Structures are given as C-alpha cells and as structure tokens.
Coordinates of C-alpha atoms in Angstrom, one line a residue:
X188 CA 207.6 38.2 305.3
X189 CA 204.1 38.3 303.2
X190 CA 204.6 39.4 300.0
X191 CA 201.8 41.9 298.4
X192 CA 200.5 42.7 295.3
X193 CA 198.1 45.8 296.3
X194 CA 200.4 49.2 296.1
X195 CA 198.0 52.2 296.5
X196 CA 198.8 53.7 292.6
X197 CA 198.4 56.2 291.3
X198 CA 196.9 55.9 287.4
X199 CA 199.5 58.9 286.1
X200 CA 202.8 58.0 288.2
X201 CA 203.9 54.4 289.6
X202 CA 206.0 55.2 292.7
X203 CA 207.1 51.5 293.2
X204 CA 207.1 48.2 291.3
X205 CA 208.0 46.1 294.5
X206 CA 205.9 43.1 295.5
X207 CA 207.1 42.8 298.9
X208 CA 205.2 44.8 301.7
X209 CA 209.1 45.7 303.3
X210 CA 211.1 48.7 301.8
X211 CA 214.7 48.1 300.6
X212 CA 216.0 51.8 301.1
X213 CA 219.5 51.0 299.7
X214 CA 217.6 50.5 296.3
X215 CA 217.0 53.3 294.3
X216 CA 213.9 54.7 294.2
X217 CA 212.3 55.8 290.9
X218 CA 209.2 58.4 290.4
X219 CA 208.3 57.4 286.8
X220 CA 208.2 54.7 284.0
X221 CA 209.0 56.1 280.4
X222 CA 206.2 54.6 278.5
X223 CA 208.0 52.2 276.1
X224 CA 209.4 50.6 279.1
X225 CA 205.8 50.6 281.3
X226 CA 203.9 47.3 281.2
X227 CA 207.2 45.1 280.6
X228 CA 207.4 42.5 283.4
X229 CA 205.2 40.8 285.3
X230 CA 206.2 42.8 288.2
X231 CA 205.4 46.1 286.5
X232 CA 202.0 44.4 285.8
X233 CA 201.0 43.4 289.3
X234 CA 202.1 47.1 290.8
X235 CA 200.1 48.7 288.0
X236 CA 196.8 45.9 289.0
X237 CA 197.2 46.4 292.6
X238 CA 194.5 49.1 293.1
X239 CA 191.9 46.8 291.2
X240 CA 193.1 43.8 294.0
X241 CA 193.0 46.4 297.4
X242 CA 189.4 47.0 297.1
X243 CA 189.0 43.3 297.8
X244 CA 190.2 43.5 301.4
X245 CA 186.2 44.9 301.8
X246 CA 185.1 41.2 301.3
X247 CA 185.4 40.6 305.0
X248 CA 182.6 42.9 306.2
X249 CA 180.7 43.8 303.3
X250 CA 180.4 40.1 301.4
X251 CA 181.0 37.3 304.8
X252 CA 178.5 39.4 306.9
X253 CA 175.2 39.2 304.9
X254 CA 176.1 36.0 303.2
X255 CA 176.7 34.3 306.7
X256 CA 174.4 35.7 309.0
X257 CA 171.3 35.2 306.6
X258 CA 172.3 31.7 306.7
X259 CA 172.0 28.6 309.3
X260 CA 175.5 28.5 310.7
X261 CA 176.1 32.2 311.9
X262 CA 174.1 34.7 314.3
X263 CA 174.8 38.2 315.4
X264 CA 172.3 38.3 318.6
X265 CA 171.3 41.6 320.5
X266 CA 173.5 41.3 323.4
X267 CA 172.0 43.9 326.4
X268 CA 173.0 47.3 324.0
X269 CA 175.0 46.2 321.9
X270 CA 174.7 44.9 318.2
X271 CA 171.3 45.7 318.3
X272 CA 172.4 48.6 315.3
X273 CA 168.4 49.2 314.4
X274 CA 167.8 45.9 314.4
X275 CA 170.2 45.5 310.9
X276 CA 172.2 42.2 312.2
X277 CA 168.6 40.1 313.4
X278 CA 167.0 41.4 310.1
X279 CA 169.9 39.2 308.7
X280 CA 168.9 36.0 310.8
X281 CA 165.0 36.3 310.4
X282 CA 164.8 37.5 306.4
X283 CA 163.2 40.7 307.0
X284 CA 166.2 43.5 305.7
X285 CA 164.2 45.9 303.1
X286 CA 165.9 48.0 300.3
X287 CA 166.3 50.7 303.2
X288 CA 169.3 48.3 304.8
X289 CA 172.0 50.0 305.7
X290 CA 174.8 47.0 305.3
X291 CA 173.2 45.8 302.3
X292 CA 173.6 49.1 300.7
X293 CA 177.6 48.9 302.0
X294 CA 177.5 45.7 300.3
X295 CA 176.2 47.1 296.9
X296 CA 179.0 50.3 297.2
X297 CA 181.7 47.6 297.8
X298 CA 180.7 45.7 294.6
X299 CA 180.2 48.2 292.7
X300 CA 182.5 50.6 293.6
X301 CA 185.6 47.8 292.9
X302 CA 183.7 46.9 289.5
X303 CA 184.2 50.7 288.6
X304 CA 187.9 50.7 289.8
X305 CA 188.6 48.2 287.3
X306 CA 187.1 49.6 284.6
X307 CA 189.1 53.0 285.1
X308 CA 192.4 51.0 285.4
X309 CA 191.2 48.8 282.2
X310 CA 192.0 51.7 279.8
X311 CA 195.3 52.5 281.8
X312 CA 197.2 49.2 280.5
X313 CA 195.2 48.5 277.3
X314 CA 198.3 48.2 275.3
X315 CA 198.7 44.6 277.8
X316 CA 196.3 42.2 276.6
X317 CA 198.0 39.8 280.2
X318 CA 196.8 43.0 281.7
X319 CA 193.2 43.8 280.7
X320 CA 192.8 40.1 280.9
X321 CA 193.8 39.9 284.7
X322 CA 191.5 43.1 285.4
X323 CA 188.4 41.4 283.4
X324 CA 188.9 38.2 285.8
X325 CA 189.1 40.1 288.8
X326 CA 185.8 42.2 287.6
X327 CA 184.3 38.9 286.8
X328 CA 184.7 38.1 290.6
X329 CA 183.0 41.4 291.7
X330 CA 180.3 40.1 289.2
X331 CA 180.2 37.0 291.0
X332 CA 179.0 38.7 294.3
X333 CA 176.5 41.3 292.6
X334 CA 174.8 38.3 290.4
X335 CA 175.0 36.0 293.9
X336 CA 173.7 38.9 295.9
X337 CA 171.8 41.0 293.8
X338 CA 170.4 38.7 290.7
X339 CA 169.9 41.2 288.1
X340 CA 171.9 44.5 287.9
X341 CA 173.7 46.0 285.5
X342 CA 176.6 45.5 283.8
X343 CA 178.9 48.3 283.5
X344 CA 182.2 48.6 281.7
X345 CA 182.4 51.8 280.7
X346 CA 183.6 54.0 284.3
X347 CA 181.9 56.9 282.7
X348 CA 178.3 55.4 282.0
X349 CA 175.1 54.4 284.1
X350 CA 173.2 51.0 283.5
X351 CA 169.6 49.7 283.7
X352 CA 169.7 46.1 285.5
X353 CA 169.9 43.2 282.8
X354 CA 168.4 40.1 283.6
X355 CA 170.4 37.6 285.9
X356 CA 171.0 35.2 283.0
X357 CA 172.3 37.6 281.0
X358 CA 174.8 38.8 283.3
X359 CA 175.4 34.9 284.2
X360 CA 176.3 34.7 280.3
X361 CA 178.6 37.7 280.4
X362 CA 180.5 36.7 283.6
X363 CA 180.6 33.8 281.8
X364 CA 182.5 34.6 278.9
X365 CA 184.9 36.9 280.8
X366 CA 186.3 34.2 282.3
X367 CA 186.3 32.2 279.4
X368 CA 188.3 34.4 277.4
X369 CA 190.6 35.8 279.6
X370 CA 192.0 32.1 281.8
X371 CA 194.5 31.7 279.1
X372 CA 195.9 34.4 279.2
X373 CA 196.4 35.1 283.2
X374 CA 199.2 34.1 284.8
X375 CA 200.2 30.0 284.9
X376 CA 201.4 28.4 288.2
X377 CA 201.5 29.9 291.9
X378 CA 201.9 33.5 292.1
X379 CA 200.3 35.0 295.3
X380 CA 197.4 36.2 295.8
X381 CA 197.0 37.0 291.9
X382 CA 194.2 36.0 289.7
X383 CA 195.9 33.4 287.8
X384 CA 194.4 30.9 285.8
X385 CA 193.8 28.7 288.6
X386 CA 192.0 31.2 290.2
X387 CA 189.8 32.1 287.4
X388 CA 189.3 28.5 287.0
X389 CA 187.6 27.8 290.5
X390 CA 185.4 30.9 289.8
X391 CA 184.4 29.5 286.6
X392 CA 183.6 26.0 288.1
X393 CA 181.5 28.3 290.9
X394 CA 179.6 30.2 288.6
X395 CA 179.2 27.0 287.0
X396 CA 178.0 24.8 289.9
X397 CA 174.9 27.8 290.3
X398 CA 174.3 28.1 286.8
X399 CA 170.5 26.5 287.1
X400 CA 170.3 29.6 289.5
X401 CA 171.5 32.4 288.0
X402 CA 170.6 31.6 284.2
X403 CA 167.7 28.7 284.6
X404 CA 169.8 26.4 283.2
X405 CA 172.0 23.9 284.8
X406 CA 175.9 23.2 283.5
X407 CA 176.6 20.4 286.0
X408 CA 179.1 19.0 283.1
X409 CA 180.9 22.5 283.4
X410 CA 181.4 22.8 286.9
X411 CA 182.9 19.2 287.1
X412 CA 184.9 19.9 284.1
X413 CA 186.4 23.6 285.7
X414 CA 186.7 22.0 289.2
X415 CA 188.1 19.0 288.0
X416 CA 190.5 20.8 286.1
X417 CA 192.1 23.1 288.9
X418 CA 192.3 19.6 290.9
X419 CA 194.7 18.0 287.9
X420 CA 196.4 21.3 287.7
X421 CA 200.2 20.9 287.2
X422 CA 201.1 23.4 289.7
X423 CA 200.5 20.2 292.6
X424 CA 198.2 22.2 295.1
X425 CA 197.7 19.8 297.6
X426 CA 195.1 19.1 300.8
X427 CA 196.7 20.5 304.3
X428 CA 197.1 18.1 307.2
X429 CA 194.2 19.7 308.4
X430 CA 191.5 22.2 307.3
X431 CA 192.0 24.8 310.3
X432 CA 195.8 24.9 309.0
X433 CA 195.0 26.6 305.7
X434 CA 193.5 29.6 308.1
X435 CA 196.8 30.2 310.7
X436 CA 197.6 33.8 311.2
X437 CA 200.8 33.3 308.4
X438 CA 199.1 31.2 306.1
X439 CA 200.5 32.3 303.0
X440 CA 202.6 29.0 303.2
X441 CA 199.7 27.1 302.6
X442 CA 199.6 24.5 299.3
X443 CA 195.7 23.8 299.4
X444 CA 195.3 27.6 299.3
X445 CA 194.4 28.7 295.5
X446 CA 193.6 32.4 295.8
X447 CA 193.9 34.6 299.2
X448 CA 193.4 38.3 300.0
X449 CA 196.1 39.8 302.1
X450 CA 195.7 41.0 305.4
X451 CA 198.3 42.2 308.1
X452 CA 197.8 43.2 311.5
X453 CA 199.9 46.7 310.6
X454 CA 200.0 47.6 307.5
X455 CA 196.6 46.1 305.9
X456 CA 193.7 45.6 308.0
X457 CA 190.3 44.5 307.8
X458 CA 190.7 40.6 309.0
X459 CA 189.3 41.3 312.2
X460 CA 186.9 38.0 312.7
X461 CA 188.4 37.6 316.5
X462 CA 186.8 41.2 317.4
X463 CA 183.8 39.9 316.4
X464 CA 183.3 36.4 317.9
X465 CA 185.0 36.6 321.3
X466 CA 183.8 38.1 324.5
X467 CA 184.9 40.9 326.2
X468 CA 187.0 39.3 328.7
X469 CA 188.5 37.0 326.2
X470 CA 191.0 39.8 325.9
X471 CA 193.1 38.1 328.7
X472 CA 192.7 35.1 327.6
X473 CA 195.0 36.0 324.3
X474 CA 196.7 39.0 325.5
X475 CA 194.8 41.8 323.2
X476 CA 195.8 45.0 322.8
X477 CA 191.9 46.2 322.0
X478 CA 188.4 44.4 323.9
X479 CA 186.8 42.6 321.5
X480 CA 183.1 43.0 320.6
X481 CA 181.2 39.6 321.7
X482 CA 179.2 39.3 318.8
X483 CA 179.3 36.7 316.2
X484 CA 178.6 33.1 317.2
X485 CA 177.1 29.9 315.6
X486 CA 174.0 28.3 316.1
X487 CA 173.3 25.4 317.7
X488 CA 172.1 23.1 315.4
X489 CA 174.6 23.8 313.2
X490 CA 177.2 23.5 315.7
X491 CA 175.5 20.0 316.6
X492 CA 176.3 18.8 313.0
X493 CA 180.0 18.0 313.7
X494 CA 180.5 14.6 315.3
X495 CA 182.7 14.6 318.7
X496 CA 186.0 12.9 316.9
X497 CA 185.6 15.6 313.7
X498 CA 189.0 16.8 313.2
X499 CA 187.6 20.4 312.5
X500 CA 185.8 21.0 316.2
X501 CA 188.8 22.4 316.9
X502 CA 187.4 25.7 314.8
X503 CA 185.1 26.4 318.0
X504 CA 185.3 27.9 321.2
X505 CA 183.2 26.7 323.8
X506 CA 183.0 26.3 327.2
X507 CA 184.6 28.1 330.5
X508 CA 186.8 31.0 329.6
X509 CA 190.3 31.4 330.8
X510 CA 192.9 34.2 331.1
X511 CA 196.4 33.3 329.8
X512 CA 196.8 33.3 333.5
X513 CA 194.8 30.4 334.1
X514 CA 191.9 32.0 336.0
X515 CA 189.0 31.8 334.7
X516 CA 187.1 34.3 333.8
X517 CA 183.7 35.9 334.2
X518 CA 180.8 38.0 332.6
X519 CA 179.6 41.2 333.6
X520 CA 177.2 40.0 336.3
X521 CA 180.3 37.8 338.3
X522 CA 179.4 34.7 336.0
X523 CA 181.5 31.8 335.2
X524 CA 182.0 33.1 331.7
X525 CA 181.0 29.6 329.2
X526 CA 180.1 29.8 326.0
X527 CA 177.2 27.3 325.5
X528 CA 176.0 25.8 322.5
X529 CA 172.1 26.6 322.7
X530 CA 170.0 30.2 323.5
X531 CA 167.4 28.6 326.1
X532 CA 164.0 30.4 325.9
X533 CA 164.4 32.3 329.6
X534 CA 168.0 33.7 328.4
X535 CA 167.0 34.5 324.4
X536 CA 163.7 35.5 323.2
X537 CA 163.8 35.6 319.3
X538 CA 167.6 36.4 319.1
X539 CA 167.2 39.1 321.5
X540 CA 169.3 38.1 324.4
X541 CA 170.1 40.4 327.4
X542 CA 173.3 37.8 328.6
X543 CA 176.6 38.0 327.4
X544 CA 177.5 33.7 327.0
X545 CA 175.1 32.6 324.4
X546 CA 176.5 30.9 321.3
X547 CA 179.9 28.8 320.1
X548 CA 182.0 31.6 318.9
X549 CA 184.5 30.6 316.1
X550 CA 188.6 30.3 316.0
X551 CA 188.5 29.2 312.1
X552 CA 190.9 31.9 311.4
X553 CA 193.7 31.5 314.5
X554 CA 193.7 34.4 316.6
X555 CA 196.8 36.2 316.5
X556 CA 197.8 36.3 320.4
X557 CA 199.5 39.1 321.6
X558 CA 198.3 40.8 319.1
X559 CA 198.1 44.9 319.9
X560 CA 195.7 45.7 317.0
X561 CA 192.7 45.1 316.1
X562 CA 193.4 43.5 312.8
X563 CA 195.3 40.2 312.5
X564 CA 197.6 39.1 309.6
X565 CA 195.8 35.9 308.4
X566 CA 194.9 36.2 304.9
X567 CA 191.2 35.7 303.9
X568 CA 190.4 32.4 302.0
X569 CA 188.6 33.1 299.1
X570 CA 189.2 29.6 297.1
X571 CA 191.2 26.5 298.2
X572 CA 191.8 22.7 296.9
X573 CA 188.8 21.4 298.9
X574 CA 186.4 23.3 297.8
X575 CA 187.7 22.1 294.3
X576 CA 187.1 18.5 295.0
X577 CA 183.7 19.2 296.7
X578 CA 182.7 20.9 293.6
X579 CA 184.0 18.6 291.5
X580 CA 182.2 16.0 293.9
X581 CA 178.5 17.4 293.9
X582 CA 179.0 18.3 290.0
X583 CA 179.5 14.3 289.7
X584 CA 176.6 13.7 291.8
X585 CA 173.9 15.8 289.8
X586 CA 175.4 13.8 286.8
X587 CA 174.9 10.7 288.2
X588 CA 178.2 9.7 288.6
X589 CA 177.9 8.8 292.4
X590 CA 181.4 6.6 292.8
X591 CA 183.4 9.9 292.1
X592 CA 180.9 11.9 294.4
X593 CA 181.6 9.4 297.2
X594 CA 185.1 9.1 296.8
X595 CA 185.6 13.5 296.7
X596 CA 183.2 13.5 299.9
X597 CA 185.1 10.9 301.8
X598 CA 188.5 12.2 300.8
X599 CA 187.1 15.6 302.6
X600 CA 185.8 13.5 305.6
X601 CA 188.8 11.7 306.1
X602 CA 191.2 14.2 306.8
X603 CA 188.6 15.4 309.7
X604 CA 189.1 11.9 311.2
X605 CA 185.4 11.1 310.6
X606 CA 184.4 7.8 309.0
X607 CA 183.8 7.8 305.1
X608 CA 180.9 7.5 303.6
X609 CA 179.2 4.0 302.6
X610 CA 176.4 6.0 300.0
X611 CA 175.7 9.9 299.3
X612 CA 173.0 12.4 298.8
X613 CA 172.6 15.7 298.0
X614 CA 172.1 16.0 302.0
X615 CA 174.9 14.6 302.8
X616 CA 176.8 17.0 300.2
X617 CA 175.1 19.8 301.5
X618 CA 175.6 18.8 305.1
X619 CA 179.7 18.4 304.0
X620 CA 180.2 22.1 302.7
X621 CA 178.4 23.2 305.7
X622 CA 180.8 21.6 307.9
X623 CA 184.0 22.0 305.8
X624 CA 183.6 25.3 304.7
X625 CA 182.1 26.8 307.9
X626 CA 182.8 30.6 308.0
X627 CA 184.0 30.9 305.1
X628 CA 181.9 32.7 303.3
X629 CA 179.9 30.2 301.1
X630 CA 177.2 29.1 303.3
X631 CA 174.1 31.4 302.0
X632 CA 175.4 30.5 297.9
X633 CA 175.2 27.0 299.1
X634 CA 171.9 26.8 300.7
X635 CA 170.0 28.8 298.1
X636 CA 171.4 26.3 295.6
X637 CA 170.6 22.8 297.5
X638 CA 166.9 24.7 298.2
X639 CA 167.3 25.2 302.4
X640 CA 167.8 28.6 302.5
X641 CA 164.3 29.4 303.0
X642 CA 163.0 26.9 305.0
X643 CA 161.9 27.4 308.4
X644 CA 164.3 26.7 310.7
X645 CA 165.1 29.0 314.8
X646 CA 165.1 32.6 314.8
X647 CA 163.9 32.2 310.9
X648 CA 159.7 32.3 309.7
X649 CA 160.2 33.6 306.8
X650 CA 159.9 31.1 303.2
X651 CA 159.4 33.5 300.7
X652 CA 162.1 32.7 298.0
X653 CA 162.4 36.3 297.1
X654 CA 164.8 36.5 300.0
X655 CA 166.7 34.5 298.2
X656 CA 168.1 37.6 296.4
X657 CA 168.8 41.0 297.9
X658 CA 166.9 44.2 297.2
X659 CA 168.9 46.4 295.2
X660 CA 169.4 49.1 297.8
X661 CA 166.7 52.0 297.7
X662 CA 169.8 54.7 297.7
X663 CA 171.2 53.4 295.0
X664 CA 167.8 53.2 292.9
X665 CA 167.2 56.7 294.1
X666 CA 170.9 58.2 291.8
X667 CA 170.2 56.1 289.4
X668 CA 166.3 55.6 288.3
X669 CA 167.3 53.1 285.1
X670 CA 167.9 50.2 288.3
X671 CA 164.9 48.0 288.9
X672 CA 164.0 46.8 292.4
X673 CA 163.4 42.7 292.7
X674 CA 160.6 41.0 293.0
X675 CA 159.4 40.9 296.4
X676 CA 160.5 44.0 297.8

C-alpha cells in the first residue's frame, strides 16, 4: 500500500490528517482541529502541505514534454492524423514554438499556478516555521522550472500581487537562498515523497550545477559540495541493482530514490508514459484496458548511443510486436508491426511520417500489465542517488579534480554492465546523463548546460541560442503587461 501525502484540503477545515491513501472506517472521523492543537505533529503538517505537493502530479505533461521533445533523445512525429495538434509537438523537435504555443503556455499555468498555491497556503501555517519552511522548498522547485524554462520572470510571493519579470540572476539568487535557509529546518531522514532536507539538498546541488547559466557565474564548488553531501547522507540511500528498477510500477520501495511524486492507477493519475510510447496494437500485448496513442519514441542516434551489453537497453522496445498470446502483431496496413530504430527518408520526411512503426518507444517506467486504466501507479522520479553522484562527478570535473570524476562515472557505468572508463571529458559526462537519465526529464537542462542544445543535429536547423529559453507565453503577457517577452521572440 503507497502511502500519500497529497489530501485535497481545504484552507478553513482539515477533514483528515491520514497519510495513507486507504480509509480506516472503524476510526473516528473528525471535521475540525481546534487551533491550539492544529499544526502539532508532523502528520498534521503533511495533511495541511498536501495541496502545495498535488499540483506537482502536472510535472508529467506540462514539465517532461517540452523539456524532452526539444531535446536529442525524444520525438513526437506526425503519425498519418494523429499528433500532428497544429504542428505544436514538431515545433518541439525543430525549435520553432513562438509565444503563441499552446503547451508552452500549459507549461507556464502549471508553474505558476502551483507557485501561487503555495503562497496562499504559506499564510495558513505561518505560526510553523517546519511548515513555511517545507512550502518555501517546494516553491523553490516550481522556481527551478520557471528559471530553467523561462529565464527571467517574476518572483511572486504575495498570492494577491502581480510581478514584472526580474532578471534570471536575480531570481537564481532568490531560489538560492530559499533553499539555503529553509534545508535545516525540513524534515531529516526518509519520509516519502516530502521535501526533506535531502530533497532540498539535490535541488540545491542542481541549481548549483547551472549556476554559470542562470546567474553568469559558475559555483562548480557548490554543486559538488550539495551533491556530495546528499551522497554522505546518514540516512544510507543506496544505488539499485539496476537503474530500470528504481522506475517499477511499485517503486516506492526503492533506496536510490530521494524524492518521488505519487501516482496510482485509481485514485491519482497523470503517470501515463505507456499511452504515449506504445502502439495501438500494443494493447494485447499487455492486456490494456484503453488503446494507447503511438506517439512518443526516441531517436536514433540517441538510441545508438547505448552499447549492445548496456544493462539499461532493457528501457527500450524494439522490434516485432507480440500479443500476450504470442501472435505477433501488425499495423494498420496488414504490416509486421516492428519498431525500428531509424525514420528512412521514403517513410519520414522532416518528422512527418504517414507509417505507424517509426521509432524505439520506451519501457523506462514498467508498464503496468493488465492494467484497465489509462494511468499506471509508478511514481515519477524527480531526484535519485545517481544523479547525485553524476553531479557530484561533473562538479569534480569542471574543478579539475578528474580522479573523483572518473571514479562517480564509472561507478554509474558499472552497474549497466559497461566497461569503466580509462579517462573523462565533458563528452563523455554529457554522453553518461544522456544514457542514464534517459526520460527522465533532465535531458534539455543538461544539453543547454554542456552547449549541444542548439547544435544542428536530424529534424533540428535551428542554432539560435535564444531557444535556449522559452518565450514567456503571449496569453500570459497579454493579463499581465508588467511581463517582458525574451530576447529572440
């Protein structure tokens, strides 16, 4: 049984203080807190933080879509009719969205709209410093995403009051001392799907690890310092057997796993990735209770990048398609339905394809057989321990330190059953992430930092670094005239 933190509340009456997603009806059930007694236990606390954590459950559409299919190792082709969506998913792949996007204006509302959650429920529990502290951490993520995303915007922490955009270092400074100030005070040790101070510690060494890009100037010394820290923690987080373990449809038991957002096939949905990746047909082939959408794949060159004995190929799907029968399956034209790796010119023509096979389509997150929903009950992966020591790892590298690079690279490799490393580069870090942290989430933060993300590569022209930020969405300048569009756009 998964146990939750994120009980729709609301601000004037608390209707349940359980942490558990299962009722107890042989318990009593109470209505209201009198207010000496409110705010007392950690339990009260997590019940009375849980709207500020459900608005997270967005991350899976509104944050992994644009910051994986602008990138090199995730495509949403035109498929006959569908996904085509006014051209929105190939504007992704080829850098041409404008401040008229449709998604990237979802992706601003789900920011934005969490950051002002937060600061309605900050005044709610201002007599709990542990309280406000957890809510500023958990804002400081949603900063995070509009600083990554957006570069400069404004800070707001008032939920009555409108903001011109600051500049990006300003808000890098501000994010910054959020997290700062409020790690001590967050909960010590393992306590699910919280913001504790490990969390907060991994988003420091993030915001850290991109400081030359959000504020000009790098802390390389910071990042391995944060990282390195969450790594040495005494609560003994520790790497899995394998990477595609930590993503199992009941991962909750995982111990590499440092922060995860809840999902459950029933009763919280939104983790949905298998809808998106497999075919049509693949619906016998795990017994699904919907058709899924044969969509998202990877590309090939990316795809290319994992050597043959690499542990972590297992996170693909390729090849003929079987029912759970056995009998393989086909497309819509009578085809032996394969996924193959490459889109050849005569099937593909500037990610425009009219066949239904094109691309390695992606089992990272286990697909839930059986399964009569559309959502599954894996929890989404925000930050785990080897992304820690990869942090820790590139950090050590930019300070020359290249013994501990080599050794946090190889101890990654390693577990994927690939040799280790003899000498590093920034490539070779770069290259790494890419294959470790594939579909995660992670990929367009990393390229724009190692300088790739606008280079020239299939399907993509366009090297104009100002795609290297979003436009602030034309809707949203329109209600409020003190935003600023980028540069660029």
């Amino acid at each position: 049984m998964k146990k939750y933190i994120y009980k729709v509340l609301s601000v004037g009456v608390i209707s349940s203080l359980a942490l558990s997603s299962c009722t107890d009806l042989t318990e009593p059930v109470y209505d209201a807190i009198p207010a000496d007694q409110f705010l007392k236990t950690d339990a009260q606390i997590a019940a009375a933080l849980g709207p500020a954590y459900g608005g997270l459950r967005g991350i899976t559409w509104d944050w992994f879509n644009p910051s994986e299919a602008s990138s090199d190792e995730l495509i949403v082709p035109t498929r006959g009719g569908d996904w085509y969506d006014g051209g929105d998913w190939l504007a992704y792949s080829r850098h041409t969205w404008t401040p008229q996007h449709g998604p990237i204006n979802g992706m601003w509302g789900f920011i934005f709209g969490n950051i002002s959650q937060v600061n309605q429920l900050i005044p709610v529990v201002k007599t709990n410093q542990k309280a406000v502290d957890e809510l500023r951490a958990i804002r400081a993520f949603y900063y995070f995403m509009a600083i990554d995303a957006f570069g400069n915007v404004p800070i707001i922490t008032d939920p009555t009051s409108k903001s011109d955009t600051k500049p990006r270092a300003q808000v890098y400074a501000f994010i910054k001392s959020e997290l700062e100030s409020s790690i001590p005070n967050l909960v010590a040790g393992k306590a699910y799907s919280r913001m504790t101070k490990d969390a907060a510690t991994m988003l420091l060494a993030k915001l850290k690890l991109n400081a030359a890009v959000y504020s000009g100037t790098a802390d390389w010394q910071g990042a391995y310092n944060a990282a390195d820290a969450v790594i040495k923690s005494s609560n003994n987080f520790s790497l899995s057997s394998s990477t595609v373990s930590n993503f199992i449809v009941q991962n909750q038991g995982s111990g590499e796993n440092i922060w995860t957002i809840p999902f459950d096939s029933f009763k919280a949905g939104g983790m949905n990735f298998q809808m998106r990746t497999l075919h049509y047909a693949n619906q016998q082939t795990y017994g699904l209770g919907n058709s899924p959408w044969n969509g998202f794949c990877t590309l090939a060159d990316f795809y290319n990048s994992f050597e043959s004995k690499d542990l972590r190929q297992s996170m693909w799907i390729k090849g003929q398609q079987f029912a759970a029968s056995g009998a393989p399956l086909t497309d819509a034209k009578g085809n032996p339905l394969a996924f193959v790796a490459d889109f050849q010119k005569d099937q593909m023509t500037d990610a425009d394809p009219e066949f239904q096979i094109a691309g390695i389509r992606s089992q990272k997150y286990e697909i839930q057989r059986n399964n009569p929903n559309g959502d599954q009950s894996n929890d989404y992966v925000v930050f785990r321990l080897a992304d820690a020591i990869m942090m820790r790892a590139e950090a050590a590298f930019r300070l020359g330190n290249t013994a501990q690079a080599l050794a946090d690279v190889n101890t990654i490799r390693t577990r994927s059953g690939v040799d280790p490393l003899k000498a590093i580069t920034a490539e070779d870090i770069l290259a790494e992430r890419g294959r470790e942290f594939a579909w995660e989430g992670w990929r367009r933060n990393d390229m724009i930092r190692f300088g790739t993300f606008s280079q020239v590569r299939k399907f993509m022209k366009v090297t104009d670094k100002s795609r290297e930020l979003f436009p602030i969405p034309q809707p949203r300048i329109d209600a409020n005239p003190l935003l600023k569009q980028n540069p660029g756009y």
